[in-house]
Tab-separated table of N, CA and C in Angstrom:
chain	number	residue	atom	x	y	z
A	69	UNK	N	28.654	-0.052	-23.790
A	69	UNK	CA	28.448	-0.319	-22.390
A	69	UNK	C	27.781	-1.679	-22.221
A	70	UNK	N	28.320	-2.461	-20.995
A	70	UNK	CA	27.351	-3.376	-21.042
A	70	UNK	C	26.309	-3.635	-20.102
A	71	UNK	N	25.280	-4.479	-20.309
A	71	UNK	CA	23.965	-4.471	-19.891
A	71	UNK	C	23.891	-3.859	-18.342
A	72	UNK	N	25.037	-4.379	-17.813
A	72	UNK	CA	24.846	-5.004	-16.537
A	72	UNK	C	25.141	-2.986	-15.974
A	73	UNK	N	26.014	-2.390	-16.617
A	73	UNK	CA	26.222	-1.002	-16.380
A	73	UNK	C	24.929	-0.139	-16.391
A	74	UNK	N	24.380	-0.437	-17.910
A	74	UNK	CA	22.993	0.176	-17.399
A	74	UNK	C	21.839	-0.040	-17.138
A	75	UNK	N	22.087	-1.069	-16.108
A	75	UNK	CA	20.585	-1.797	-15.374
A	75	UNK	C	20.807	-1.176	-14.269
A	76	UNK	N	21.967	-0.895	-13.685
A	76	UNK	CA	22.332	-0.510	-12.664
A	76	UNK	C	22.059	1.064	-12.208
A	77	UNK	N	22.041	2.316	-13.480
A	77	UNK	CA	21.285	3.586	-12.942
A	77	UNK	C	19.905	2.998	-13.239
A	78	UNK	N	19.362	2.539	-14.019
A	78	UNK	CA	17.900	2.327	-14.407
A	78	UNK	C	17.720	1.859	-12.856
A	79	UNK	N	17.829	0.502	-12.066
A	79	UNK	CA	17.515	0.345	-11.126
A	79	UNK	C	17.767	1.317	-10.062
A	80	UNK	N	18.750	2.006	-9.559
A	80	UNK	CA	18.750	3.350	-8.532
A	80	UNK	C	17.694	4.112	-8.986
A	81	UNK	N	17.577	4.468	-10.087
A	81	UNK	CA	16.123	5.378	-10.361
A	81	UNK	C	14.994	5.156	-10.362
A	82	UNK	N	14.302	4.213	-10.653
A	82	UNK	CA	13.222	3.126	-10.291
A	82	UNK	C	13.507	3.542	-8.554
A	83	UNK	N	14.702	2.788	-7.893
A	83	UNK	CA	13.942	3.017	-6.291
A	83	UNK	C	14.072	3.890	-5.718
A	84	UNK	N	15.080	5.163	-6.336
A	84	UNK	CA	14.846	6.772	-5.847
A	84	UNK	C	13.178	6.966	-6.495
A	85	UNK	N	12.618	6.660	-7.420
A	85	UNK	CA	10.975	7.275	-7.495
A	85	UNK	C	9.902	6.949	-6.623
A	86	UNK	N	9.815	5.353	-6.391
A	86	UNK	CA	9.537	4.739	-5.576
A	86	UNK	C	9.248	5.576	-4.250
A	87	UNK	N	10.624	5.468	-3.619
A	87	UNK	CA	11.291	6.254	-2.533
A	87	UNK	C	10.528	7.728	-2.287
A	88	UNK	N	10.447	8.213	-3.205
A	88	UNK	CA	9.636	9.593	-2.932
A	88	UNK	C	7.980	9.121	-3.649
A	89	UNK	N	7.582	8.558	-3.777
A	89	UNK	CA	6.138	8.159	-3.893
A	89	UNK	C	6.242	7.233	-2.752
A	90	UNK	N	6.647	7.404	-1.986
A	90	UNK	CA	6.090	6.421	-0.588
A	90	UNK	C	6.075	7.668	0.441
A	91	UNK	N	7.204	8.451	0.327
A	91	UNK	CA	7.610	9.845	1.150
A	91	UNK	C	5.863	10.574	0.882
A	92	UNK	N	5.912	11.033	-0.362
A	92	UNK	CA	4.626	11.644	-0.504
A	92	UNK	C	3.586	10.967	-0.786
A	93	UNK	N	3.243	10.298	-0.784
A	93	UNK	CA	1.750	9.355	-0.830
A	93	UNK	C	2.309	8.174	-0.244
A	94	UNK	N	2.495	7.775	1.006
A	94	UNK	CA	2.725	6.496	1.889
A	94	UNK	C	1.938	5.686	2.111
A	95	UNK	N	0.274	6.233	1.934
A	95	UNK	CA	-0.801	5.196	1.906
A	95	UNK	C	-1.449	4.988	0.505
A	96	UNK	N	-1.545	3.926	0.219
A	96	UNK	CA	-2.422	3.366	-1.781
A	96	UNK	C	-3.704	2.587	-1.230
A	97	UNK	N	-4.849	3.227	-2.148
A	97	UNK	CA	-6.114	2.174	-1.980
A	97	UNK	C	-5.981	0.260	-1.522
A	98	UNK	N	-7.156	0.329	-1.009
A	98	UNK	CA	-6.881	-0.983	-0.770
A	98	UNK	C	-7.177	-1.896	-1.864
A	99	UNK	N	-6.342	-3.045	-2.364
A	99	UNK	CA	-6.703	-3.637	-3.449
A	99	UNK	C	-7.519	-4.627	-3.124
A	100	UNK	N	-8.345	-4.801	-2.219
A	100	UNK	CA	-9.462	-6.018	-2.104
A	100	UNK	C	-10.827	-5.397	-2.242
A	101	UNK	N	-11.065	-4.009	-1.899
A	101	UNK	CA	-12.535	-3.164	-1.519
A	101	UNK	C	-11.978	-1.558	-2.817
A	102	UNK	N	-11.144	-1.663	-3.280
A	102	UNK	CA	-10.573	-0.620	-4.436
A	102	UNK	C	-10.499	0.898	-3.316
A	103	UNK	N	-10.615	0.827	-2.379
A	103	UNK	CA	-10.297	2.060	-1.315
A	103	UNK	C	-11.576	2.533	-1.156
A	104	UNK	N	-12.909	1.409	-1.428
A	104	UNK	CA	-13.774	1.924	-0.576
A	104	UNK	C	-14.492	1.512	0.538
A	105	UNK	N	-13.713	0.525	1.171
A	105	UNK	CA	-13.799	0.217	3.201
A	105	UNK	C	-14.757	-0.697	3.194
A	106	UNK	N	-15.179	-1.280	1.864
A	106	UNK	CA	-16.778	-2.122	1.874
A	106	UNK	C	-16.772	-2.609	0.514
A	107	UNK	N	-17.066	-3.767	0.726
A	107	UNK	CA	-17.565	-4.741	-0.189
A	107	UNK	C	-18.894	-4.000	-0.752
A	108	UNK	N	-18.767	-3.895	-2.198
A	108	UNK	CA	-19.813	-3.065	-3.174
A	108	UNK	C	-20.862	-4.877	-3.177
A	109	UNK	N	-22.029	-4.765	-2.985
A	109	UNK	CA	-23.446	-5.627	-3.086
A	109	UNK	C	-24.194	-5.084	-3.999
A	110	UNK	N	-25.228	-6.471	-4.505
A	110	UNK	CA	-26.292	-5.943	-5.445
A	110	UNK	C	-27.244	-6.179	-4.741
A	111	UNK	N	-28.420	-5.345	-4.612
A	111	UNK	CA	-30.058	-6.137	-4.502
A	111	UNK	C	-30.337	-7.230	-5.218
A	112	UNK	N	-31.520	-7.721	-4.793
A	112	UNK	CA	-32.370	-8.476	-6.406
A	112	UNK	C	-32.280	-7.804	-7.304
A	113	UNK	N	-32.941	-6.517	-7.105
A	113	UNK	CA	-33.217	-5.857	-8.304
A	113	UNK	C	-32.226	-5.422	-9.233
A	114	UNK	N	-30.593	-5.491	-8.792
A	114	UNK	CA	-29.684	-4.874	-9.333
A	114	UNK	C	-29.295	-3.984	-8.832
A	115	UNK	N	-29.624	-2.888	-7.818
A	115	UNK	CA	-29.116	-2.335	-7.300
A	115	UNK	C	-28.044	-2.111	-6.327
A	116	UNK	N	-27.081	-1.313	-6.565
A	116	UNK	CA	-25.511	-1.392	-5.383
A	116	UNK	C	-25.802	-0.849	-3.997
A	117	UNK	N	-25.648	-1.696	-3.372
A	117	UNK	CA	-25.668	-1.433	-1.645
A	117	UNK	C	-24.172	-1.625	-0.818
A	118	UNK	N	-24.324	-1.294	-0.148
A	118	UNK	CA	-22.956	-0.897	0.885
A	118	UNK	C	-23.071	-2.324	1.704
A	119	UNK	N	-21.939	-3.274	1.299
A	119	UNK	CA	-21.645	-4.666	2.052
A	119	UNK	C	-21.002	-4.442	3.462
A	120	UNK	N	-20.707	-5.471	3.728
A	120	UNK	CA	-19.823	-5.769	5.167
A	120	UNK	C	-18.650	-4.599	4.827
A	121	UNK	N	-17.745	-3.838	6.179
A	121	UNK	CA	-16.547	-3.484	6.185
A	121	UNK	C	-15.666	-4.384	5.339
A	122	UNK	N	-14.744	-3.671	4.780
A	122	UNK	CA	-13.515	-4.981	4.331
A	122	UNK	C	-12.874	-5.382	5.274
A	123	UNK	N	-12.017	-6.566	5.531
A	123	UNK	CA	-11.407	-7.106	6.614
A	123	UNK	C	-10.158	-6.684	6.248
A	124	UNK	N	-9.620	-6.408	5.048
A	124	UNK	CA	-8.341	-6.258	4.939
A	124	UNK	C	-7.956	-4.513	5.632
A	125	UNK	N	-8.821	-3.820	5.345
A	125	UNK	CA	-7.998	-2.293	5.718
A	125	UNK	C	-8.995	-1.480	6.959
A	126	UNK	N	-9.858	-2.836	7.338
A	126	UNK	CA	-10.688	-2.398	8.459
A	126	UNK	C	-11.661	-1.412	8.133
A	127	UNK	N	-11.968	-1.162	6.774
A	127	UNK	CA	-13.116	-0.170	6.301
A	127	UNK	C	-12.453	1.559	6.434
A	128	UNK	N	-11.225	1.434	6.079
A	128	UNK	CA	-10.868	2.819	6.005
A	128	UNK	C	-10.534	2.700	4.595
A	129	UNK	N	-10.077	1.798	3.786
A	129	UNK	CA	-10.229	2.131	2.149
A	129	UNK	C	-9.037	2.245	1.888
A	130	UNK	N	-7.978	2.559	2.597
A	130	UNK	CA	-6.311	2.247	2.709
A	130	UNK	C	-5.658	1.562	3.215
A	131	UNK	N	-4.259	1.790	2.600
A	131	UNK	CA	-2.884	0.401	2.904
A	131	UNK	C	-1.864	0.849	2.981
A	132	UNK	N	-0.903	1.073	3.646
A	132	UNK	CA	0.143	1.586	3.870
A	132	UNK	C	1.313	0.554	2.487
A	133	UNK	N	1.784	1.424	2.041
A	133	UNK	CA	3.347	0.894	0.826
A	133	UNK	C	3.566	0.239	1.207
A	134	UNK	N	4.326	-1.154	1.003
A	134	UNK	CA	5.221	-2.051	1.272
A	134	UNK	C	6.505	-1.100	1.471
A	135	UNK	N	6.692	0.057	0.409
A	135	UNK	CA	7.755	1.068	1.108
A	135	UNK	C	8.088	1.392	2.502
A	136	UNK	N	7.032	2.080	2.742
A	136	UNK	CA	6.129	2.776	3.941
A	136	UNK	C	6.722	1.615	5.037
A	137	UNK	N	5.917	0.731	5.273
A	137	UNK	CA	6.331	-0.696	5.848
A	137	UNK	C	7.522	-1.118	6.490
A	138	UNK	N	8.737	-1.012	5.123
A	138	UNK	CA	9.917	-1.201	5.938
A	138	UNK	C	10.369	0.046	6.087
A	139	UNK	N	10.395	1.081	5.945
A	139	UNK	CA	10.423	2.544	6.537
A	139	UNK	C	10.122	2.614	7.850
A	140	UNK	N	8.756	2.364	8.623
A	140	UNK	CA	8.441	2.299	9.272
A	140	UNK	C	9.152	0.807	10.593
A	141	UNK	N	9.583	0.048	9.914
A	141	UNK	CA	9.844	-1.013	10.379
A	141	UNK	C	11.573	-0.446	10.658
A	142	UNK	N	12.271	-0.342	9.957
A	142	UNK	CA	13.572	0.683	10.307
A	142	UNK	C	13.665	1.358	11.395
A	143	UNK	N	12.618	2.803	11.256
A	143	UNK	CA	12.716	3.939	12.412
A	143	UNK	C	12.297	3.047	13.310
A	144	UNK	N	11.624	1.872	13.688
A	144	UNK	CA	11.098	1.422	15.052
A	144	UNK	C	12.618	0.507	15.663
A	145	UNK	N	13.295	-0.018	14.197
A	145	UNK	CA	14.392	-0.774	15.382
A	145	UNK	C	15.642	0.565	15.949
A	146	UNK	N	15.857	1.503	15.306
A	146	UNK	CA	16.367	2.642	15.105
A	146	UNK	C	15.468	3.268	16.675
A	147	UNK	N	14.993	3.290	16.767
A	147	UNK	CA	14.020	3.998	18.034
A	147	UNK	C	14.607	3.136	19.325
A	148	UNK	N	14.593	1.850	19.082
A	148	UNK	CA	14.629	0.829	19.762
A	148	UNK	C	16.062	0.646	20.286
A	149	UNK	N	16.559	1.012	19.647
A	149	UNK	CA	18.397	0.707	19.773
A	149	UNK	C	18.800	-0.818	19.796
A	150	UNK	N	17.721	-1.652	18.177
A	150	UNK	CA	18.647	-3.435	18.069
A	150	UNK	C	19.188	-2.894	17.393
């Protein structure tokens, strides 16, 4: 067989998994605050204190898939009738 034959189920399967890890878990930690809504701080002394909200996920600690995203971006033109 050649390459190009089986890149081609490898890739459908890759974005059928994808596809259902966005279905069932549609939101992933945020990667700037690790999904916890706040910048982790030290004291002087070394100690961890609770920083500013993160700006990226507004201090809820989640991010919607890039899946999710155009999923969501679909059903709205689909809603919309462009």
């Amino acid at each position: 067989m050649t390459p190009v034959l089986t890149a081609i189920p490898a890739l459908l399967l890759i974005t059928l998994c994808y596809a259902l890890l966005c279905a069932a878990s549609p939101y992933g930690n945020c990667r700037r605050c690790d999904g916890l809504g706040f910048k982790l701080q030290h004291t002087r002394s070394g100690k961890p204190k609770r920083g500013k909200d993160c700006r990226r996920c507004h201090g809820h600690g989640k991010r919607a898939r890039i899946g999710r995203l155009l999923f969501n971006y679909a059903a709205r033109l689909y809603r919309e009738g462009h």
